[in-house]
PDB file of C-alpha atoms and ligand atoms in Angstrom:
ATOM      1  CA  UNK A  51     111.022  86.416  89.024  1.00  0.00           C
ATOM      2  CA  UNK A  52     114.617  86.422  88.767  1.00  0.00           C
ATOM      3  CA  UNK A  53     116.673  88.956  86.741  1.00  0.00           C
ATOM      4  CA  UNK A  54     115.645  88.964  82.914  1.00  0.00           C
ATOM      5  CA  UNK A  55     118.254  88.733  80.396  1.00  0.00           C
ATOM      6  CA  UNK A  56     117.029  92.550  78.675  1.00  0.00           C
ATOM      7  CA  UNK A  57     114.126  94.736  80.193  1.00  0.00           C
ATOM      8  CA  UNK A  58     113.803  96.268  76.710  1.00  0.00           C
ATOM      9  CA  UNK A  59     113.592  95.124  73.420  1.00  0.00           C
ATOM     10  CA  UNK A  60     113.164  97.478  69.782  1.00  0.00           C
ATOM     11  CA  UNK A  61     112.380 100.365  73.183  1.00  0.00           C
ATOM     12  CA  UNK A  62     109.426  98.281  73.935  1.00  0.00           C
ATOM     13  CA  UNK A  63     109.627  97.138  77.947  1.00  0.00           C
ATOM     14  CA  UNK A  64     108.740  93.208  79.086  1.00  0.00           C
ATOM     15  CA  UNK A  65     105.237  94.739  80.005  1.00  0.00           C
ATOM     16  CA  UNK A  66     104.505  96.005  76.525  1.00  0.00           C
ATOM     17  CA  UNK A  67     105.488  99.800  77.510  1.00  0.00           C
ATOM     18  CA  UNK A  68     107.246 102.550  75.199  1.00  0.00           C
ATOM     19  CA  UNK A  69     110.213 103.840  77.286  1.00  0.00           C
ATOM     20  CA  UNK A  70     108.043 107.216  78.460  1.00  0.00           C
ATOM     21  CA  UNK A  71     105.145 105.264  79.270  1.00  0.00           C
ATOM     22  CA  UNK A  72     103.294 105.404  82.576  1.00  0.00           C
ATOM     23  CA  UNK A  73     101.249 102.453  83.892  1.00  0.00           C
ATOM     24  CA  UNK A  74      97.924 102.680  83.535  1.00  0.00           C
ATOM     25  CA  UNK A  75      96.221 104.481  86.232  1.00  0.00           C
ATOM     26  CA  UNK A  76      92.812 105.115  87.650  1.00  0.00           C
ATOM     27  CA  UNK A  77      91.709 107.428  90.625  1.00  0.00           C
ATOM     28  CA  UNK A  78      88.330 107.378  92.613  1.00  0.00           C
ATOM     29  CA  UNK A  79      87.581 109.852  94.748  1.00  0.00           C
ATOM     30  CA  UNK A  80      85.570 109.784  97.777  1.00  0.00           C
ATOM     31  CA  UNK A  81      85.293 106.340  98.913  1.00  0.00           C
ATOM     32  CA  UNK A  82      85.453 106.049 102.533  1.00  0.00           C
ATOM     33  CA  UNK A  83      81.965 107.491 104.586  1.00  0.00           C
ATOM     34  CA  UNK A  84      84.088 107.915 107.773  1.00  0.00           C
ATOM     35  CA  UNK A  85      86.987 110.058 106.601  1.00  0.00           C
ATOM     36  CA  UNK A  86      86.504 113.816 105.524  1.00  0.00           C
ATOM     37  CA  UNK A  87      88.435 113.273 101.814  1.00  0.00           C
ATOM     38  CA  UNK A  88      89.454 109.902 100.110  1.00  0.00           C
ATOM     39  CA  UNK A  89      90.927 108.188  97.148  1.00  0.00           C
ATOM     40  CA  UNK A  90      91.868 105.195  95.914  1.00  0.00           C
ATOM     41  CA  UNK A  91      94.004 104.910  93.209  1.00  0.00           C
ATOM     42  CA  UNK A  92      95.499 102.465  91.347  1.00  0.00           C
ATOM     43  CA  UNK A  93      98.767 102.778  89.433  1.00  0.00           C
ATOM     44  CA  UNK A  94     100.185  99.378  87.550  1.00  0.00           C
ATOM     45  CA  UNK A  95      99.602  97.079  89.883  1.00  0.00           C
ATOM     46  CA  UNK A  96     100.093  99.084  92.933  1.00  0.00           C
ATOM     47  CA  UNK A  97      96.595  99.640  94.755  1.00  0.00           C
ATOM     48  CA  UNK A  98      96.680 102.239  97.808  1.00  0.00           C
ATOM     49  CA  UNK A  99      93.811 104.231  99.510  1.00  0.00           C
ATOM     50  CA  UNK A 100      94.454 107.740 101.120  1.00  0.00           C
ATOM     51  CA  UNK A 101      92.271 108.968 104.317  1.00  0.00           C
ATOM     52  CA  UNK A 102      92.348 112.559 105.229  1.00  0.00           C
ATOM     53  CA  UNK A 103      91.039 113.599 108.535  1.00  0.00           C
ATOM     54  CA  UNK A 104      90.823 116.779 109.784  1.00  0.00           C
ATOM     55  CA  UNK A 105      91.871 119.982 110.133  1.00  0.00           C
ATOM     56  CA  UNK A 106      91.328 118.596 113.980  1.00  0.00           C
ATOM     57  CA  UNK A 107      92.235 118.885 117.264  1.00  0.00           C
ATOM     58  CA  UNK A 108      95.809 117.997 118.192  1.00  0.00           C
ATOM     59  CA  UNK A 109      96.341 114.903 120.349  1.00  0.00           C
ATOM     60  CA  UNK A 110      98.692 114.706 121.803  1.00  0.00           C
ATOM     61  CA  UNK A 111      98.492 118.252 123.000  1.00  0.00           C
ATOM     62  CA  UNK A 112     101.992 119.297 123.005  1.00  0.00           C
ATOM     63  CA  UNK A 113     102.533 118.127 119.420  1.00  0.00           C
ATOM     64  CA  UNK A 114     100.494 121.331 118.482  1.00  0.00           C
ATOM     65  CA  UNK A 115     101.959 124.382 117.072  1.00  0.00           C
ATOM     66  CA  UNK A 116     100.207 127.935 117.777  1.00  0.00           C
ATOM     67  CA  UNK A 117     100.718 129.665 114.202  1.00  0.00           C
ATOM     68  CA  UNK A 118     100.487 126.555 111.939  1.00  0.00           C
ATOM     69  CA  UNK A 119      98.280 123.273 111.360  1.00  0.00           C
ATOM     70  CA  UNK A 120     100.649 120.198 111.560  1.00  0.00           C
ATOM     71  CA  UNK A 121     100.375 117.474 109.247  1.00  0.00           C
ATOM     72  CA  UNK A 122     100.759 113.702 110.125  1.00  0.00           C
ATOM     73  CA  UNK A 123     101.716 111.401 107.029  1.00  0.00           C
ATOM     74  CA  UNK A 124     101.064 107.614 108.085  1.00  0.00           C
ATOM     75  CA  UNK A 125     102.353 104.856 105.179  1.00  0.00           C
ATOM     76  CA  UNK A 126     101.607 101.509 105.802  1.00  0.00           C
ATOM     77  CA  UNK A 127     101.826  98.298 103.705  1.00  0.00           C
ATOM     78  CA  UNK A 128      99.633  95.443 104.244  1.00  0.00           C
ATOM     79  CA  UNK A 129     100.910  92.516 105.098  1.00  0.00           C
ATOM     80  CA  UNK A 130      99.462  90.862 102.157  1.00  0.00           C
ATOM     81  CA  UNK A 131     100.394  93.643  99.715  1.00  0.00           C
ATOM     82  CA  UNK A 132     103.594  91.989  98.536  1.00  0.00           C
ATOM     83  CA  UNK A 133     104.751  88.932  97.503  1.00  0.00           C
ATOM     84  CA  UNK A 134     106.868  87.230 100.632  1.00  0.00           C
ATOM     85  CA  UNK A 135     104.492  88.473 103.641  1.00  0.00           C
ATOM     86  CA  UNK A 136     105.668  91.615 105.268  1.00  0.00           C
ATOM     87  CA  UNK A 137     105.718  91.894 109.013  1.00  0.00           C
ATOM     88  CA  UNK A 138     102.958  93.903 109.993  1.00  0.00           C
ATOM     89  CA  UNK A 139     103.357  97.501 111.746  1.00  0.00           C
ATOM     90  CA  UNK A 140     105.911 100.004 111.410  1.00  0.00           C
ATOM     91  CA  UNK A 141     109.492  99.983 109.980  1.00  0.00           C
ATOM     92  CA  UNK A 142     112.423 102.090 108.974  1.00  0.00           C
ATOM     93  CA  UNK A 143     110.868 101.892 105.099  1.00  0.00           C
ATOM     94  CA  UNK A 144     107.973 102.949 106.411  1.00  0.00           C
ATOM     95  CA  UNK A 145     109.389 105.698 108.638  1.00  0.00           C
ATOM     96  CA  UNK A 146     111.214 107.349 105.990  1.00  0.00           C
ATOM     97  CA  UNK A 147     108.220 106.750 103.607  1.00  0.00           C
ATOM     98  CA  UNK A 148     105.861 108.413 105.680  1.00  0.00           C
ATOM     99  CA  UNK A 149     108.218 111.026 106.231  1.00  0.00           C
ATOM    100  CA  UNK A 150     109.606 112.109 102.684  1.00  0.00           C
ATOM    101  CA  UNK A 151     105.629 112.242 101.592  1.00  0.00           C
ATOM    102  CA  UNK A 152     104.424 114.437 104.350  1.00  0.00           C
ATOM    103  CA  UNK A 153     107.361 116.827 103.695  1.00  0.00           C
ATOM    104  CA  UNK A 154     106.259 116.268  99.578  1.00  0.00           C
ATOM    105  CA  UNK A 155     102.743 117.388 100.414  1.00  0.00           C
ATOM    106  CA  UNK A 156     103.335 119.979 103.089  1.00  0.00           C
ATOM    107  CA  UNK A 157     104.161 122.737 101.219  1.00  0.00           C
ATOM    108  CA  UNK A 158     100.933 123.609  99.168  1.00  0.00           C
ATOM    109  CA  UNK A 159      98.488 122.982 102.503  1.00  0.00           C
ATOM    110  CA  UNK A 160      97.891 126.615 103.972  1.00  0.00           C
ATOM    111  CA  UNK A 161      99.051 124.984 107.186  1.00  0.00           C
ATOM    112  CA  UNK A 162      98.861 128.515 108.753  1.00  0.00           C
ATOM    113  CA  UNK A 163      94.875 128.817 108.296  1.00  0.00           C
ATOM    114  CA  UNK A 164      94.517 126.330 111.120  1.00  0.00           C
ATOM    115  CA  UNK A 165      96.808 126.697 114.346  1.00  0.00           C
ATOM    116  CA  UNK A 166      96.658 124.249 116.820  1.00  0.00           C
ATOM    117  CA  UNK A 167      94.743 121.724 114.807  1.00  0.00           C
ATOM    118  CA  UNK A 168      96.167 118.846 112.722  1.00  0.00           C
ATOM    119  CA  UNK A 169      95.535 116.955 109.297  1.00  0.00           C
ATOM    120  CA  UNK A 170      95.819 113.556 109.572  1.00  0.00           C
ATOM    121  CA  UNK A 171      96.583 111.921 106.220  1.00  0.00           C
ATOM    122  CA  UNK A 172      96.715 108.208 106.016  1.00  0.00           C
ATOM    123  CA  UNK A 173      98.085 105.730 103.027  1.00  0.00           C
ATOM    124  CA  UNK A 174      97.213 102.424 103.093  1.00  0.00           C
ATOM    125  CA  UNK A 175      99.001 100.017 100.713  1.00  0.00           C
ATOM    126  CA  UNK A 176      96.636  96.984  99.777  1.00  0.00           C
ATOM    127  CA  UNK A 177      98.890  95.791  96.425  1.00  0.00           C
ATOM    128  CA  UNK A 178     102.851  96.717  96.429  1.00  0.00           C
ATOM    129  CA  UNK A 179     104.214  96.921  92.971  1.00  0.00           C
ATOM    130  CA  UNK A 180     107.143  99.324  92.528  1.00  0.00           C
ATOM    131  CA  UNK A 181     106.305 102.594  93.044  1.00  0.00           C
ATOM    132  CA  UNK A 182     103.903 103.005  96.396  1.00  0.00           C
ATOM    133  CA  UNK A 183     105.250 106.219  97.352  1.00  0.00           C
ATOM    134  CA  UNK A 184     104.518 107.629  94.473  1.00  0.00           C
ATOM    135  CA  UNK A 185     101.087 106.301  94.745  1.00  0.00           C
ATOM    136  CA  UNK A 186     100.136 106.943  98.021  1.00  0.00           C
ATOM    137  CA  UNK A 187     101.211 110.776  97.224  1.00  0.00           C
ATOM    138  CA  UNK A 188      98.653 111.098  94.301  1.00  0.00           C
ATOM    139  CA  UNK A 189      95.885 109.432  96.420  1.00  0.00           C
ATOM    140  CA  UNK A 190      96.886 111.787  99.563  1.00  0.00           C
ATOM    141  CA  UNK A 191      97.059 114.745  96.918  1.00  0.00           C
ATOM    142  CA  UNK A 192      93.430 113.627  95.809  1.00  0.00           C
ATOM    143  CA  UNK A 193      92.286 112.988  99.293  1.00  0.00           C
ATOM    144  CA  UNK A 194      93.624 116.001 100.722  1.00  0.00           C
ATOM    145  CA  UNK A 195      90.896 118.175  98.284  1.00  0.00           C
ATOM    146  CA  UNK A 196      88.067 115.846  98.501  1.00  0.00           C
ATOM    147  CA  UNK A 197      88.594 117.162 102.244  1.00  0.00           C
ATOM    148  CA  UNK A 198      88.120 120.415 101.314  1.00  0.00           C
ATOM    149  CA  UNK A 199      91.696 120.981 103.049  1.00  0.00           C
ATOM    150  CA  UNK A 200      92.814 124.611 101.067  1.00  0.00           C
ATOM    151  CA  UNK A 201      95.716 124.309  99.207  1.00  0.00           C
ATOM    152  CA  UNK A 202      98.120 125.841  96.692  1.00  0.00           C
ATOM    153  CA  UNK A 203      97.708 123.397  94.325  1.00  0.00           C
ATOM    154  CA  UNK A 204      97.817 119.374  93.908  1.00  0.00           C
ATOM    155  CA  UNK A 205     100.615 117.553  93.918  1.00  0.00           C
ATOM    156  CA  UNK A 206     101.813 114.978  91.672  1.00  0.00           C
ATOM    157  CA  UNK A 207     104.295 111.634  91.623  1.00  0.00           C
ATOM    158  CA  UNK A 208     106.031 109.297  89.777  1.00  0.00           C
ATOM    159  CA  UNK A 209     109.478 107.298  89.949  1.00  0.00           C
ATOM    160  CA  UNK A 210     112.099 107.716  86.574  1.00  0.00           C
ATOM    161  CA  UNK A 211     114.930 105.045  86.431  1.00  0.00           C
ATOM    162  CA  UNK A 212     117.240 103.028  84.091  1.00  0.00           C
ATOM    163  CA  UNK A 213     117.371  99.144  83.357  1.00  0.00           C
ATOM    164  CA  UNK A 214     119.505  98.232  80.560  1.00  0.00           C
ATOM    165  CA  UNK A 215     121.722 101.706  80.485  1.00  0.00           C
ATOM    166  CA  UNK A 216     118.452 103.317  79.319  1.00  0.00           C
ATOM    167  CA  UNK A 217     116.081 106.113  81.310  1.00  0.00           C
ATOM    168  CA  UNK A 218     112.590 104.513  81.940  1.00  0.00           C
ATOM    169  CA  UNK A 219     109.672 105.925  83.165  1.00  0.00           C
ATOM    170  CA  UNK A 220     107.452 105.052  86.340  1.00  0.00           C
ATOM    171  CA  UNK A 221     109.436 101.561  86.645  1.00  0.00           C
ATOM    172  CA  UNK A 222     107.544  98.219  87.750  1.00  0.00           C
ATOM    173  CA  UNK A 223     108.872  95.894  90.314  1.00  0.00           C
ATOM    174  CA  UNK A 224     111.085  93.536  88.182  1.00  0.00           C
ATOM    175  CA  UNK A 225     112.652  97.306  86.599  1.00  0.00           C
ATOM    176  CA  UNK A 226     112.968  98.323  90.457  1.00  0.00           C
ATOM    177  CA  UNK A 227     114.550  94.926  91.659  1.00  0.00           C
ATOM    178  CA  UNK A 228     117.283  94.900  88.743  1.00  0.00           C
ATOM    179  CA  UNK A 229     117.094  98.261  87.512  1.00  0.00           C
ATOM    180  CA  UNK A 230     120.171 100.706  87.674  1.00  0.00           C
ATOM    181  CA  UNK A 231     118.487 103.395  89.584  1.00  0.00           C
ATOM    182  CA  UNK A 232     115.114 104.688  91.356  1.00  0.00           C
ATOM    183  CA  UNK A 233     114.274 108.112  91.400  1.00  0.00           C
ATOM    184  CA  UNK A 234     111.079 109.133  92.857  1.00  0.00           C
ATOM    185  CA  UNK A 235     109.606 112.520  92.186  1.00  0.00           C
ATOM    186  CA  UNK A 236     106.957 114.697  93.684  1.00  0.00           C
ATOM    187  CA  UNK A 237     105.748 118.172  91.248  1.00  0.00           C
ATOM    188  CA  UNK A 238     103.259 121.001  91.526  1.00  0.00           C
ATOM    189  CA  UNK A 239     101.437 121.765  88.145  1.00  0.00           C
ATOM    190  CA  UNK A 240     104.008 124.957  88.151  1.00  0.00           C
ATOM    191  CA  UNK A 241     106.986 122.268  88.034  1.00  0.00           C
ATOM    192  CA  UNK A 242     108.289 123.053  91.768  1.00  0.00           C
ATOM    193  CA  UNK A 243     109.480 119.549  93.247  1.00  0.00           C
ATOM    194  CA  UNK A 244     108.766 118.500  96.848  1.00  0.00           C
ATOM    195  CA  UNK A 245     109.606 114.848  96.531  1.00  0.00           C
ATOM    196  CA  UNK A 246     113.667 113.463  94.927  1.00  0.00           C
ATOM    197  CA  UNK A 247     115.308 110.854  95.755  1.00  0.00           C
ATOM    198  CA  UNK A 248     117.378 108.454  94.599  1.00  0.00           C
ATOM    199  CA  UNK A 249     118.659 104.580  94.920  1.00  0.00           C
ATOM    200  CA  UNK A 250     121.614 104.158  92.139  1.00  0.00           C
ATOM    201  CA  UNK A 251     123.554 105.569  89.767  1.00  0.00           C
ATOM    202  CA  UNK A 252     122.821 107.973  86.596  1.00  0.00           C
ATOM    203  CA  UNK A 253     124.784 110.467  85.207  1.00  0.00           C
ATOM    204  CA  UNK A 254     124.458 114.481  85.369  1.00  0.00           C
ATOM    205  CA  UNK A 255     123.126 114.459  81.779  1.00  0.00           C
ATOM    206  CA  UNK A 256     120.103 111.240  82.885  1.00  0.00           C
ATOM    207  CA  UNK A 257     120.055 112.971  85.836  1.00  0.00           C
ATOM    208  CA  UNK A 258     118.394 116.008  83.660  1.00  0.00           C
ATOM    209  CA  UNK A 259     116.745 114.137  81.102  1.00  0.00           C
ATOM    210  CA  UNK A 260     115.092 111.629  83.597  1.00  0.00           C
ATOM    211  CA  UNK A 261     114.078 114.630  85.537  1.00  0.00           C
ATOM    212  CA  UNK A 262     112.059 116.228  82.552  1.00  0.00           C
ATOM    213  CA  UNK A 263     110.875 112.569  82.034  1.00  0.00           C
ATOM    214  CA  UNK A 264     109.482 112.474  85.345  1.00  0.00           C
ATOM    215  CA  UNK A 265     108.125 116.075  85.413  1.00  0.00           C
ATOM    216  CA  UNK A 266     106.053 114.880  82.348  1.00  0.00           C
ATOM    217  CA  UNK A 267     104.709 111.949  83.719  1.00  0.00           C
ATOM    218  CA  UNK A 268     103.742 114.370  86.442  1.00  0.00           C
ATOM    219  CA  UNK A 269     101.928 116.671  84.604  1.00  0.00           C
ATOM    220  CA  UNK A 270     100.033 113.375  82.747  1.00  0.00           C
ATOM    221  CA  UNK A 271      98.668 112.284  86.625  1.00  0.00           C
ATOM    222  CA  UNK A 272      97.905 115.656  87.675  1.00  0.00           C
ATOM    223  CA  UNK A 273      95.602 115.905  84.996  1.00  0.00           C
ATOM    224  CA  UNK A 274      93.830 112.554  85.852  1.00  0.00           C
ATOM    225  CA  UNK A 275      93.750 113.834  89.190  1.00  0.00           C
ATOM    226  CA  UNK A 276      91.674 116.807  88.555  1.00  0.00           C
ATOM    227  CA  UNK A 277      89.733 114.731  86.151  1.00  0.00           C
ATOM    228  CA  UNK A 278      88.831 112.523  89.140  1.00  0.00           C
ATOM    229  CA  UNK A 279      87.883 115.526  91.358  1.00  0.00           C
ATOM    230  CA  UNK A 280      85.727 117.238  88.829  1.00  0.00           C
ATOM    231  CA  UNK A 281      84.024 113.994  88.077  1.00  0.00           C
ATOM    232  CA  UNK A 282      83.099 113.522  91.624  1.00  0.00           C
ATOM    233  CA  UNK A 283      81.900 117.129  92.048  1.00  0.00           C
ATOM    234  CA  UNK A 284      80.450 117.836  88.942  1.00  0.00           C
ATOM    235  CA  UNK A 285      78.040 114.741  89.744  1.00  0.00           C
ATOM    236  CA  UNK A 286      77.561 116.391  92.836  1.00  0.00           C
ATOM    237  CA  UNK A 287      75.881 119.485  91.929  1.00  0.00           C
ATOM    238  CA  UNK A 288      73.974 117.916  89.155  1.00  0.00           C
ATOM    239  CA  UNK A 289      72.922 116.213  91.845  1.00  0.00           C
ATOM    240  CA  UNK A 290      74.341 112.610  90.907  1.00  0.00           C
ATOM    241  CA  UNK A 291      74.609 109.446  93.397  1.00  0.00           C
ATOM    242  CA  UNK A 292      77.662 110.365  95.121  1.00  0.00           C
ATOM    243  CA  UNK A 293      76.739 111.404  98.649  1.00  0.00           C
TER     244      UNK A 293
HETATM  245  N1  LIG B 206     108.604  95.663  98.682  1.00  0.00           N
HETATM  246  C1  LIG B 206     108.406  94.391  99.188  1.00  0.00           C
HETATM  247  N2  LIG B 206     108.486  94.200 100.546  1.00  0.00           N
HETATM  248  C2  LIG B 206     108.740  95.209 101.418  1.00  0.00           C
HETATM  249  C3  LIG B 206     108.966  96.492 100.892  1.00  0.00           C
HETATM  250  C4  LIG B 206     108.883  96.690  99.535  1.00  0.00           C
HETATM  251  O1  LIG B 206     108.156  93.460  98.430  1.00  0.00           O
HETATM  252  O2  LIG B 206     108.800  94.977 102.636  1.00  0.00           O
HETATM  253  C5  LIG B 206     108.476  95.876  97.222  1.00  0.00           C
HETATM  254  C6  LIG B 206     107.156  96.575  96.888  1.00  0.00           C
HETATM  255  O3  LIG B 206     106.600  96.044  95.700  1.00  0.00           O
HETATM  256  C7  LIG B 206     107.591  97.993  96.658  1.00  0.00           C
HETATM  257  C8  LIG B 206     108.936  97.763  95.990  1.00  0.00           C
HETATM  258  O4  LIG B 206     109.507  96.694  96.735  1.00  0.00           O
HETATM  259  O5  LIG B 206     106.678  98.704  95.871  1.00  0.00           O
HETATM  260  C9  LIG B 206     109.851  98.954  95.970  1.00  0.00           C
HETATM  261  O6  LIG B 206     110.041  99.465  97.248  1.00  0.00           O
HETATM  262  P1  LIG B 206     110.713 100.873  97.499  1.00  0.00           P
HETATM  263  O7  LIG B 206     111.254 100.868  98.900  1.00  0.00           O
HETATM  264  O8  LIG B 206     111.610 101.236  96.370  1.00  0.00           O
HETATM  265  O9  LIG B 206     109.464 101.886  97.526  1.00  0.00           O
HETATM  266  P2  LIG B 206     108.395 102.220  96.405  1.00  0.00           P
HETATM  267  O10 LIG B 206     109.052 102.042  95.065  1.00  0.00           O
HETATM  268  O11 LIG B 206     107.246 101.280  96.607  1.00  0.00           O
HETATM  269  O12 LIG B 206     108.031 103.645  96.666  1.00  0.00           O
END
């Protein structure tokens, strides 16, 4: 699509949104046999599926650490997840992706209750539409406890940005392409970030604002994530279908 004249009209967006609107999302929890926690989530039109393996042993050896757990973050986009084929296998976007969400999630696994072993997280992206970081965080977040992994607390994410001089929330692709800025955030329930970054320009006062936008949107997933978990485990001990 090339660049629309206005991305908002009366603070309605081209895809029907209010200006603090998130794209509607839905988690499931659990759906890989192999892996010891899953999720897939979709988010807009982004689809992405977290694996968590682990806490395992390290290989290669020398990678491990004595006192702590390490944690591996793989991103990876399909080849068929966006619109002009991507190149399959690993790139600088997906370097820097894979490293900005391990160092997002890090901080609320008690890494230190298993040395020399490693969780392996893995984020597949089957549908790319603005926003997969951001995705694959709340599916790894989800994952990460359907593993049973201990941790502070979940994480969520979601991107704030501006198209026509005006903050937006949790931008699609067309707001991403044109838009004025990206800024991708990562929150604990308590409002501690692990995730910012930013592509563009805003001023100190969006800066704030968009923040607090963000944080909100935040605190919106992270409730949809626990929803997902408690649906999955409350079926479990009323001893529902999920195995
Ligand atoms: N994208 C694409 N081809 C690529 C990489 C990205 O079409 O090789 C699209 C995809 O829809 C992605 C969007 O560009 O979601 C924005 O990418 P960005 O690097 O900002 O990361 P994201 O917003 O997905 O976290």
């Amino acid at each position: 699509m090339s660049k629309p004249e206005k991305f908002i009209e009366d603070g309605i967006r081209l895809d029907g949104r209010k200006i603090d609107e998130l794209r509607p999302i839905k988690f499931e929890v659990g759906i890989l046999n192999r892996a010891d926690g899953s999720c897939y989530l979709e988010m807009g039109g982004n689809k992405v599926v977290a694996a968590v393996y682990g806490p395992r042993e390290v290989h290669p050896r020398h990678m491990q650490k004595s006192t702590t757990a390490i944690v591996r973050y793989k991103y990876n986009m399909a080849s068929f997840s966006v619109e002009d084929r991507k190149r399959p296998g690993p790139d600088r976007r997906s370097t820097e992706v894979s490293k900005v969400s391990r160092q997002a999630l890090e901080p609320v696994i008690f890494v230190e209750k298993y040395p020399r072993s490693v969780i392996d997280i893995f984020v597949e992206v089957l549908q790319a539409d603005a926003g997969t970081r951001a995705a694959g965080i709340n599916a790894a977040s989800v994952a990460l406890a359907d593993a049973g992994i201990p941790m502070k607390c979940l994480v969520s994410a979601c991107a704030v940005g501006k198209v026509d001089d005006t903050l937006v929330l949790d931008l699609n692709k067309d707001e991403d392409n044109y838009g004025q800025a990206d800024v991708p955030v990562a929150v604990t329930p308590g409002g501690n970030i692990t995730l910012l970054q930013m592509d563009g320009h805003l001023t100190s006062d969006e800066f704030k604002t968009g923040l607090e936008m963000a944080k909100k949107g935040c605190a919106d997933i992270y409730k949809l994530q626990k929803a997902a978990l408690m649906a999955k485990y409350s079926d479990d001990t009323e001893g529902g279908s999920n195995e």
